[in-house]
Coordinates of C-alpha atoms in Angstrom, one line a residue:
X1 CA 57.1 46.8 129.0
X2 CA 53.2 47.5 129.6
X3 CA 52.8 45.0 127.0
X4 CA 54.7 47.3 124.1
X5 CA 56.7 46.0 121.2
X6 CA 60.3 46.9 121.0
X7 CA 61.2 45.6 118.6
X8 CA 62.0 48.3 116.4
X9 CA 64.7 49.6 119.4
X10 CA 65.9 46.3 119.6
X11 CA 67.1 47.1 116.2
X12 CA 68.3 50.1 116.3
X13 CA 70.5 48.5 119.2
X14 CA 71.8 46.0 117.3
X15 CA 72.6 47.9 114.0
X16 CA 74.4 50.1 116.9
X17 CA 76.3 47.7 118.5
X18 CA 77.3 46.2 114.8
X19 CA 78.9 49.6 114.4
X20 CA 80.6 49.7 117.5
X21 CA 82.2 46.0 116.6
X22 CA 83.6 47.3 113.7
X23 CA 84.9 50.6 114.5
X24 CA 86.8 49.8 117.3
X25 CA 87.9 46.4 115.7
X26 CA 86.1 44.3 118.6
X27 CA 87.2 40.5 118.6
X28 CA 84.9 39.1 121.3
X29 CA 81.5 40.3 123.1
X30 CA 79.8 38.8 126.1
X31 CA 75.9 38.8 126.7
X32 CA 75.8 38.2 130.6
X33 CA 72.5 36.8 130.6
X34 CA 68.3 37.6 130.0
X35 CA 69.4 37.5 126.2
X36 CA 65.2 37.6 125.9
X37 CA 62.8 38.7 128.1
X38 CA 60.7 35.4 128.6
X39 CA 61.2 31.5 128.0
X40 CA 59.9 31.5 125.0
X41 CA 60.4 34.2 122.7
X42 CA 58.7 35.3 119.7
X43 CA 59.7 34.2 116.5
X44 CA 60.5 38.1 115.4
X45 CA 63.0 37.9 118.4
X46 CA 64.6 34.7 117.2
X47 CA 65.3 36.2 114.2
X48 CA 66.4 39.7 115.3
X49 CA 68.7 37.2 117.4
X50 CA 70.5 35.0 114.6
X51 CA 70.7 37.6 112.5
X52 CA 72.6 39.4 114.5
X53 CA 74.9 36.1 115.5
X54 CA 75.5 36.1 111.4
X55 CA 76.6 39.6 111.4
X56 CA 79.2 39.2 114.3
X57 CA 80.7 36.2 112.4
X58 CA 80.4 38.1 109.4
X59 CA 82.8 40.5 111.1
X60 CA 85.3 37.8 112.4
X61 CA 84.1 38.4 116.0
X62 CA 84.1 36.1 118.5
X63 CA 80.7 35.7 121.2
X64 CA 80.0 34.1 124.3
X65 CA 76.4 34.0 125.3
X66 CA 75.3 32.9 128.6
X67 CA 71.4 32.0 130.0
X68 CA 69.8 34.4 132.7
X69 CA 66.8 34.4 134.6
X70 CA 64.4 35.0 132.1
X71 CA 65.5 32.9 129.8
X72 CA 65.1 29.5 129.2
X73 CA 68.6 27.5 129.3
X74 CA 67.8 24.7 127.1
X75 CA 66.3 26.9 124.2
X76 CA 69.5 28.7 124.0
X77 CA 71.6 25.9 124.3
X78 CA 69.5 24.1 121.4
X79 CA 71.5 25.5 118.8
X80 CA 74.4 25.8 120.8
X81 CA 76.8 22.7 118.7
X82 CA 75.3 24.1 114.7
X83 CA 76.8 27.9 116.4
X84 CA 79.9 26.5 117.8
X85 CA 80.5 24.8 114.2
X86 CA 80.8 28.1 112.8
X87 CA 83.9 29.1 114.7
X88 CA 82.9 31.7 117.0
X89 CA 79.8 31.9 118.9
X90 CA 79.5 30.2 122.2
X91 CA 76.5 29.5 124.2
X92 CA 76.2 28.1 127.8
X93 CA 72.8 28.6 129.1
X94 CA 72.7 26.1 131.7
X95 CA 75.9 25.5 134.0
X96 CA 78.2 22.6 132.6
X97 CA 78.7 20.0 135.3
X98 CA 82.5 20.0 134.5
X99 CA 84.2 23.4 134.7
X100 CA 86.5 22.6 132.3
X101 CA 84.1 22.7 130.1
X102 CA 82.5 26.1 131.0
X103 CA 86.5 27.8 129.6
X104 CA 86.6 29.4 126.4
X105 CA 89.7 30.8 124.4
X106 CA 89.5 33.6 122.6
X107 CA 91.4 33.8 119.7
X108 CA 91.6 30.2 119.9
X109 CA 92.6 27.1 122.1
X110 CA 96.2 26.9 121.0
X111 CA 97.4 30.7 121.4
X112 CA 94.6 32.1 123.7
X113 CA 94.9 36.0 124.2
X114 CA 92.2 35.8 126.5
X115 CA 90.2 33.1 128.6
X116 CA 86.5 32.9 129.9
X117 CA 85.0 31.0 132.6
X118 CA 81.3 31.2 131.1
X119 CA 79.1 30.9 134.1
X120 CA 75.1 31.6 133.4
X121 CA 72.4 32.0 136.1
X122 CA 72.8 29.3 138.5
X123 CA 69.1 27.9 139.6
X124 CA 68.4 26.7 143.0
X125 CA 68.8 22.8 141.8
X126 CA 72.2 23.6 140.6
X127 CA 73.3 25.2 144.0
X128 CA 71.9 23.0 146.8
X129 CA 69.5 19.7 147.6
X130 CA 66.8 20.3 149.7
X131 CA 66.4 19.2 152.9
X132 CA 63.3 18.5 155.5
X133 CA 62.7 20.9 158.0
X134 CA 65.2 23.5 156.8
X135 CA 64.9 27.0 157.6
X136 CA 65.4 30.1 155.6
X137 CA 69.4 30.5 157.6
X138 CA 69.7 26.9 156.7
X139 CA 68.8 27.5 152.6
X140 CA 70.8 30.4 152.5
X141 CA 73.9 28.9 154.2
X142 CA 73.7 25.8 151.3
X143 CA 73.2 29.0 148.3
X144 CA 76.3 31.0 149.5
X145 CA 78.0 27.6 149.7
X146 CA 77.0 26.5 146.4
X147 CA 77.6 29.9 144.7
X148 CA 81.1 29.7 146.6
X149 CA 81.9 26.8 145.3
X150 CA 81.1 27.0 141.4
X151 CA 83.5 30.0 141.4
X152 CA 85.9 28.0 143.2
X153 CA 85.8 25.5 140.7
X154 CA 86.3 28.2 137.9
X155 CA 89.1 29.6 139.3
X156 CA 90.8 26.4 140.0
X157 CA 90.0 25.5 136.7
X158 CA 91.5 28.2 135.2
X159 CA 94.2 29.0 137.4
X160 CA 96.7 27.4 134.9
X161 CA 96.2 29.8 132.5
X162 CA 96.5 32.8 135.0
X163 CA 99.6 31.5 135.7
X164 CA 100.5 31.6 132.2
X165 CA 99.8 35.6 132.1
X166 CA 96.8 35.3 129.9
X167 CA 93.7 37.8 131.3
X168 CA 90.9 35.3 132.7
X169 CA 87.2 37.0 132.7
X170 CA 84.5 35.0 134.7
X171 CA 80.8 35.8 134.0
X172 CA 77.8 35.6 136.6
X173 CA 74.1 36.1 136.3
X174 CA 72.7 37.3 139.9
X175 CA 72.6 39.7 141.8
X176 CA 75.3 40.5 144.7
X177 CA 75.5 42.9 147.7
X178 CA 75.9 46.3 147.4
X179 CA 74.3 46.6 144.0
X180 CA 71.5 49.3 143.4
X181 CA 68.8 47.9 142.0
X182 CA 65.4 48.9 140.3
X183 CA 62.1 47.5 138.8
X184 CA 62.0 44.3 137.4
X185 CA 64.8 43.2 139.4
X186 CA 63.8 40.3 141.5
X187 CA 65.8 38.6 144.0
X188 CA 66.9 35.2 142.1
X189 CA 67.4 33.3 145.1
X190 CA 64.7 32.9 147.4
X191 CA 65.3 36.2 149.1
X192 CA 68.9 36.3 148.9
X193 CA 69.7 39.2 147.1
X194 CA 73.2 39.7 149.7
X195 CA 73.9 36.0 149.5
X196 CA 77.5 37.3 148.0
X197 CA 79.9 40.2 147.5
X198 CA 81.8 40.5 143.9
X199 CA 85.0 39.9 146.1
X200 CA 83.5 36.4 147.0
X201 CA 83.1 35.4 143.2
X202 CA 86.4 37.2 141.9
X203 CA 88.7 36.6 144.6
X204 CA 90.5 33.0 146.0
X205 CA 89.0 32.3 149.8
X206 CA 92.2 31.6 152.5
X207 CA 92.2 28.3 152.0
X208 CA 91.9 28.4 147.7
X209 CA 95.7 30.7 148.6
X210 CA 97.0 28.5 151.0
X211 CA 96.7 24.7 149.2
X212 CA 97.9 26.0 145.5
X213 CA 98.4 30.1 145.0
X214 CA 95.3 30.3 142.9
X215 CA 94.8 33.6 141.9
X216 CA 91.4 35.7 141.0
X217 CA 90.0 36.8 138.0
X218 CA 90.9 40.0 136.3
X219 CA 87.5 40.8 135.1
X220 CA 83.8 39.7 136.5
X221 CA 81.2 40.2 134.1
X222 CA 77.7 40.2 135.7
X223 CA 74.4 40.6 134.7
X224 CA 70.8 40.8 136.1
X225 CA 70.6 44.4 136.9
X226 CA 69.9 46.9 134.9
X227 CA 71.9 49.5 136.2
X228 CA 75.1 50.2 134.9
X229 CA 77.9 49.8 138.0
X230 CA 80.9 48.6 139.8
X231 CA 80.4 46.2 142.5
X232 CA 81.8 47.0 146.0
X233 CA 84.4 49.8 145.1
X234 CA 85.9 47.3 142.5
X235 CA 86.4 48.5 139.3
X236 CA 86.8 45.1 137.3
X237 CA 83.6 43.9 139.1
X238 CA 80.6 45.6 137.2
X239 CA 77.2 45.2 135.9
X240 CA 77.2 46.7 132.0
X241 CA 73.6 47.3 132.4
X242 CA 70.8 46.8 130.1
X243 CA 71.3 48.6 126.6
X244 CA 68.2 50.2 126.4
X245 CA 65.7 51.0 129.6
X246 CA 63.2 48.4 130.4
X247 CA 60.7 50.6 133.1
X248 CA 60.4 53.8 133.9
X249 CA 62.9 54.1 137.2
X250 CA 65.7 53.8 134.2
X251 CA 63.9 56.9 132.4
X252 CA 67.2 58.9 133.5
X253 CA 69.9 56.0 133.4
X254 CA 72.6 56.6 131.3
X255 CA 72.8 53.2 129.3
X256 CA 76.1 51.7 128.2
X257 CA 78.6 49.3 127.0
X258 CA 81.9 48.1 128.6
X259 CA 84.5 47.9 126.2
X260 CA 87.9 45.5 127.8
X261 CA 91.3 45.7 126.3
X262 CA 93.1 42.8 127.3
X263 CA 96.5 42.2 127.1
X264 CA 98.9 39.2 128.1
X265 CA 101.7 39.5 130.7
X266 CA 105.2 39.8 128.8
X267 CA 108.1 38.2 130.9
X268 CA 110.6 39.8 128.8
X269 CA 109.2 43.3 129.5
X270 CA 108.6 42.8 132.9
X271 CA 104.6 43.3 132.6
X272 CA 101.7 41.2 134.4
X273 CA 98.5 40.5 131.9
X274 CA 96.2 43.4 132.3
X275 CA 92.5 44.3 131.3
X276 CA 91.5 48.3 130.4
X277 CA 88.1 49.3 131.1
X278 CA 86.3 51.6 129.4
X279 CA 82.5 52.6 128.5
X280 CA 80.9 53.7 125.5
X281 CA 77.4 55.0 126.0
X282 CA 74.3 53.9 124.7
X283 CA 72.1 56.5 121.9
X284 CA 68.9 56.9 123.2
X285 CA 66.5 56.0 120.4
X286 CA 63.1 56.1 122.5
X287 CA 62.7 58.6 125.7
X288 CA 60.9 57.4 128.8
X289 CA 58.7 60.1 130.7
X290 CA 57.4 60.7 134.5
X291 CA 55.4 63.5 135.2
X292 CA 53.4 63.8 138.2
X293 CA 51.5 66.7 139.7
X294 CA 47.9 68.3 138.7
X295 CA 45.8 67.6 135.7
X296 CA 46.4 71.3 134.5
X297 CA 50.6 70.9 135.5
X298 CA 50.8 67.1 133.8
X299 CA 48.6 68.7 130.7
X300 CA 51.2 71.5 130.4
X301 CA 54.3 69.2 130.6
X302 CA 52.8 67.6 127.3
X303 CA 52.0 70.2 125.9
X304 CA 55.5 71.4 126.4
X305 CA 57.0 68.0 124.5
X306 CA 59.6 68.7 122.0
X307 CA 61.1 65.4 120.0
X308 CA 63.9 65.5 118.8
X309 CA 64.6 64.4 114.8
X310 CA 64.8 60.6 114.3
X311 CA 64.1 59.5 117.7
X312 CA 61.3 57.0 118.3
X313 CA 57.5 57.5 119.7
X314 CA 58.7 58.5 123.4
X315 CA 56.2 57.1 126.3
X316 CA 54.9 58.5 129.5
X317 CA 54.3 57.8 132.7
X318 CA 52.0 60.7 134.7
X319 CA 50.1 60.4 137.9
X320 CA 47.3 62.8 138.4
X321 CA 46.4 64.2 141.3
X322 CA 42.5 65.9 140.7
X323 CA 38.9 64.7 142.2
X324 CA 37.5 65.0 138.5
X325 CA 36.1 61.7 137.2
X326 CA 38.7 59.4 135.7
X327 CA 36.7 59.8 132.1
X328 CA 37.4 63.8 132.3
X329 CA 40.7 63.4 133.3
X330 CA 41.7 61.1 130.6
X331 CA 39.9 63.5 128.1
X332 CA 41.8 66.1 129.2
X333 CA 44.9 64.2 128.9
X334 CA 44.2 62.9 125.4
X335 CA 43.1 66.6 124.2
X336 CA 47.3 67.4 125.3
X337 CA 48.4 64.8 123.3
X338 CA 46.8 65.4 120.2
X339 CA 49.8 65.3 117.6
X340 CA 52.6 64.4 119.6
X341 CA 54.7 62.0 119.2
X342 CA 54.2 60.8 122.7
X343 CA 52.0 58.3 124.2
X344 CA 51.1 57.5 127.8
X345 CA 51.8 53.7 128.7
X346 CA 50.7 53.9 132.1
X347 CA 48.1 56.4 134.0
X348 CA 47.3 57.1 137.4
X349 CA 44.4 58.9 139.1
X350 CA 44.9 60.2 142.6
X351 CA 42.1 61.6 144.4
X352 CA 43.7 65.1 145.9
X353 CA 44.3 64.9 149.8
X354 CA 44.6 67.8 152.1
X355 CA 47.9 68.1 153.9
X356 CA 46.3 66.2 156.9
X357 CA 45.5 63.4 154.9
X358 CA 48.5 63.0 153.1
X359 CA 51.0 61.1 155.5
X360 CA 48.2 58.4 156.4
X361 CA 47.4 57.7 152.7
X362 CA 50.9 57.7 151.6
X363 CA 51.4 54.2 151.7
X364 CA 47.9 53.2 150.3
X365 CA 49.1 54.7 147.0
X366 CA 50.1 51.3 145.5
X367 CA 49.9 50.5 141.9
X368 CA 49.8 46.8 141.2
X369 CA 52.5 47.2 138.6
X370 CA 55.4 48.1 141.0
X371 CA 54.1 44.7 143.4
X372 CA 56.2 41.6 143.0
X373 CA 54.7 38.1 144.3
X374 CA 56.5 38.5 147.4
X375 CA 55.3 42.0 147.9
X376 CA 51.8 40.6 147.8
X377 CA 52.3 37.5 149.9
X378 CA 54.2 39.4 153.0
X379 CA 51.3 41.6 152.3
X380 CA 49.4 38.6 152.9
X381 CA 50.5 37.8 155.7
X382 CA 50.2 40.9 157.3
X383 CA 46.8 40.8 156.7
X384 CA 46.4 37.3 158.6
X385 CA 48.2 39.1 161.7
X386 CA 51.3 36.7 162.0
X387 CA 54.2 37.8 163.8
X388 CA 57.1 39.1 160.9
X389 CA 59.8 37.2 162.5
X390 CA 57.8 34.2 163.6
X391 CA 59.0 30.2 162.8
X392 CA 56.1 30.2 161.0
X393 CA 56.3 32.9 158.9
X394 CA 59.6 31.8 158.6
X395 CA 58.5 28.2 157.6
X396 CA 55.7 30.1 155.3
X397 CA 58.1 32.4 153.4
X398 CA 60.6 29.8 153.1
X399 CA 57.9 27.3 151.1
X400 CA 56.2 30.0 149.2
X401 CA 59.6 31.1 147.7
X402 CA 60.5 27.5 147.1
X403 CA 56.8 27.0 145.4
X404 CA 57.7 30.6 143.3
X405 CA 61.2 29.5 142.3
X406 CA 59.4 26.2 140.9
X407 CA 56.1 27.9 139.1
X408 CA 59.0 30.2 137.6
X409 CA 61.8 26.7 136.4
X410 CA 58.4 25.5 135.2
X411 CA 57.6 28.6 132.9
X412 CA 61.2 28.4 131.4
X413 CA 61.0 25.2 129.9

């Protein structure tokens, strides 16, 4: 974030979430994904990470881990056999070509309690084969197919077990419709952010029903978006969230875990499996700040900055509105700071506009930051005056996403 370490709240987290393990006598977390925050992590973060893994054994707890988009799938699945060895910890961060493989037991394969179907972030070369001459309707059509069909295969897979009255719990890295998302959050597949609902991943199509009763899962685990929700109304469809805020747009996000109590069905009672949902929320060890208005009402909002005991270095965001020179208002804004425990990450000058001006230099207000690379190409080609819903923009958008999506696989390995 702005180039900041976070280390240090990373380990606050993770002492946190130790604690949590033990006190409520967890037997089994899932990481749904972006496990780092680049293909190649530091070496502070590979340790932060397996030191962690060796606390949760230590604590006879179970973990799957699956790959997201930021990550890179073969350097998590590099240690993936030495981790498996120990017992407990489970790692997919590339899709396994046979689902079979992709099903974990929890306690363990003989008497399972519970059973995953560990699905990671699915890249475009594990959803569909290109084609010549196809068009965005056409590449879309073969992701929702693809997507469709990996679940599918999970379910089918796992339907045995289902039937058995053991609680199934699929995982997913992506994001589906009806989600709210926020900064940072991309769309994964080449523009296809409402490619899927949760119903399509948790629940059997027509014809799944009709050739062998499968049945869905009782829990969808998803990740890729930071914001903590349910998906479409559904209550075992959810995003946990991210555990600690990653840009400012989270600065009032209430961060949490999901904690799922799973239990078999019992013929002898009468009682179908069943999974309780409930949330435990995140502390908040470091405080993220917007304050936007004059130099004289931002310099009073810092001035008015209380921490709190024990809580990190908090960061700011402000946007200035003032016609002073950017060296005055800077001054101004360090003189406010001076011994707080509070430091501005990102500032923003804006020249003051009359009311007249405002509306038409609304929109020129753009700070590189909040631009994606397809912000800036449709940009682009706005610029070269090409018709939006042309063939050819079209065509364009369709091989620039394509050309993205492989720059990005690239990075990863």
């Amino acid at each position: 974030m702005y180039g900041q370490d976070r280390t240090q709240e990373h380990g606050l987290l993770l002492r946190w979430l130790l604690e949590v393990i033990r006190t409520e006598r967890v037997e089994g977390i899932i990481i749904a994904g972006d496990v780092f925050d680049c293909a190649n992590p530091p070496q502070s973060a590979l340790r932060q990470y397996y030191d962690f893994l060796g606390e949760v054994i230590a604590l006879q707890c179970h973990a799957l881990i699956i790959g997201g988009n930021h990550d890179s799938g073969q350097m998590l699945n590099a240690p993936r056999d030495l981790l498996r060895s120990l017992g407990r910890i489970h790692v997919h961060g590339v899709a396994a070509d046979d689902p079979r493989e992709s099903l974990i037991r929890w306690p363990s394969a003989q008497e399972p309690e519970v059973v995953l179907c560990a699905c990671p972030f699915l890249r475009e070369g594990d959803l569909r084969r290109s084609a010549v001459a196809e068009t965005q309707r056409d590449v879309r059509q073969r992701l929702r197919a693809g997507l469709l069909a990996h679940y599918a295969a999970l379910r089918a897979a796992s339907n045995g077990y289902r039937q058995a009255g053991v609680p199934v719990i699929a995982t997913g890295h992506l994001t589906v419709s009806g989600t709210a998302t926020g900064e940072g959050e991309r769309e994964i597949h080449l523009g296809a952010g409402d490619l899927v609902s949760g119903a399509d991943l948790s629940d059997p199509s027509p014809e799944e029903s009709q050739a062998g009763g499968v049945s869905g899962f009782h829990y969808v685990a998803l990740g890729h978006i930071h914001r903590a929700q349910t998906v479409g109304n559904k209550e075992h469809i959810r995003y946990s969230g991210s555990p600690i805020p990653l840009s400012f747009s989270e600065a009032e996000d209430h961060k949490q875990v999901v904690l799922l109590d799973t239990l078999r069905a019992d013929a002898h009672r009468g009682t179908e499996a069943t999974i309780h949902i409930r949330s435990i929320a995140v502390p908040t060890w470091r405080r993220l700040l917007r304050w936007s208005g004059t130099l004289n009402e931002v310099c009073e909002a810092i001035r008015g900055f209380q921490p709190t005991d024990g809580e990190l270095e908090a960061w700011a965001d402000v946007r200035v509105e003032s016609d002073l020179a950017p060296q005055v208002v800077d001054a101004s804004l360090d003189t406010a700071l001076a011994g707080k425990a509070l430091r501005i990450l990102r500032r923003r000058r804006i020249e003051a506009l009359t009311p007249v001006e405002q509306p038409a230099f609304a929109e020129m207000r753009i700070d590189l930051h909040e631009l994606t690379p397809e912000d800036v190409f449709t940009q682009k080609l706005a610029d070269e005056g090409l018709v939006a819903d042309s063939e050819d923009v079209q065509r364009l958008r369709l091989t620039f996403a394509e050309l993205l999506e492989k720059h990005r696989q690239a990075a990863a390995r």
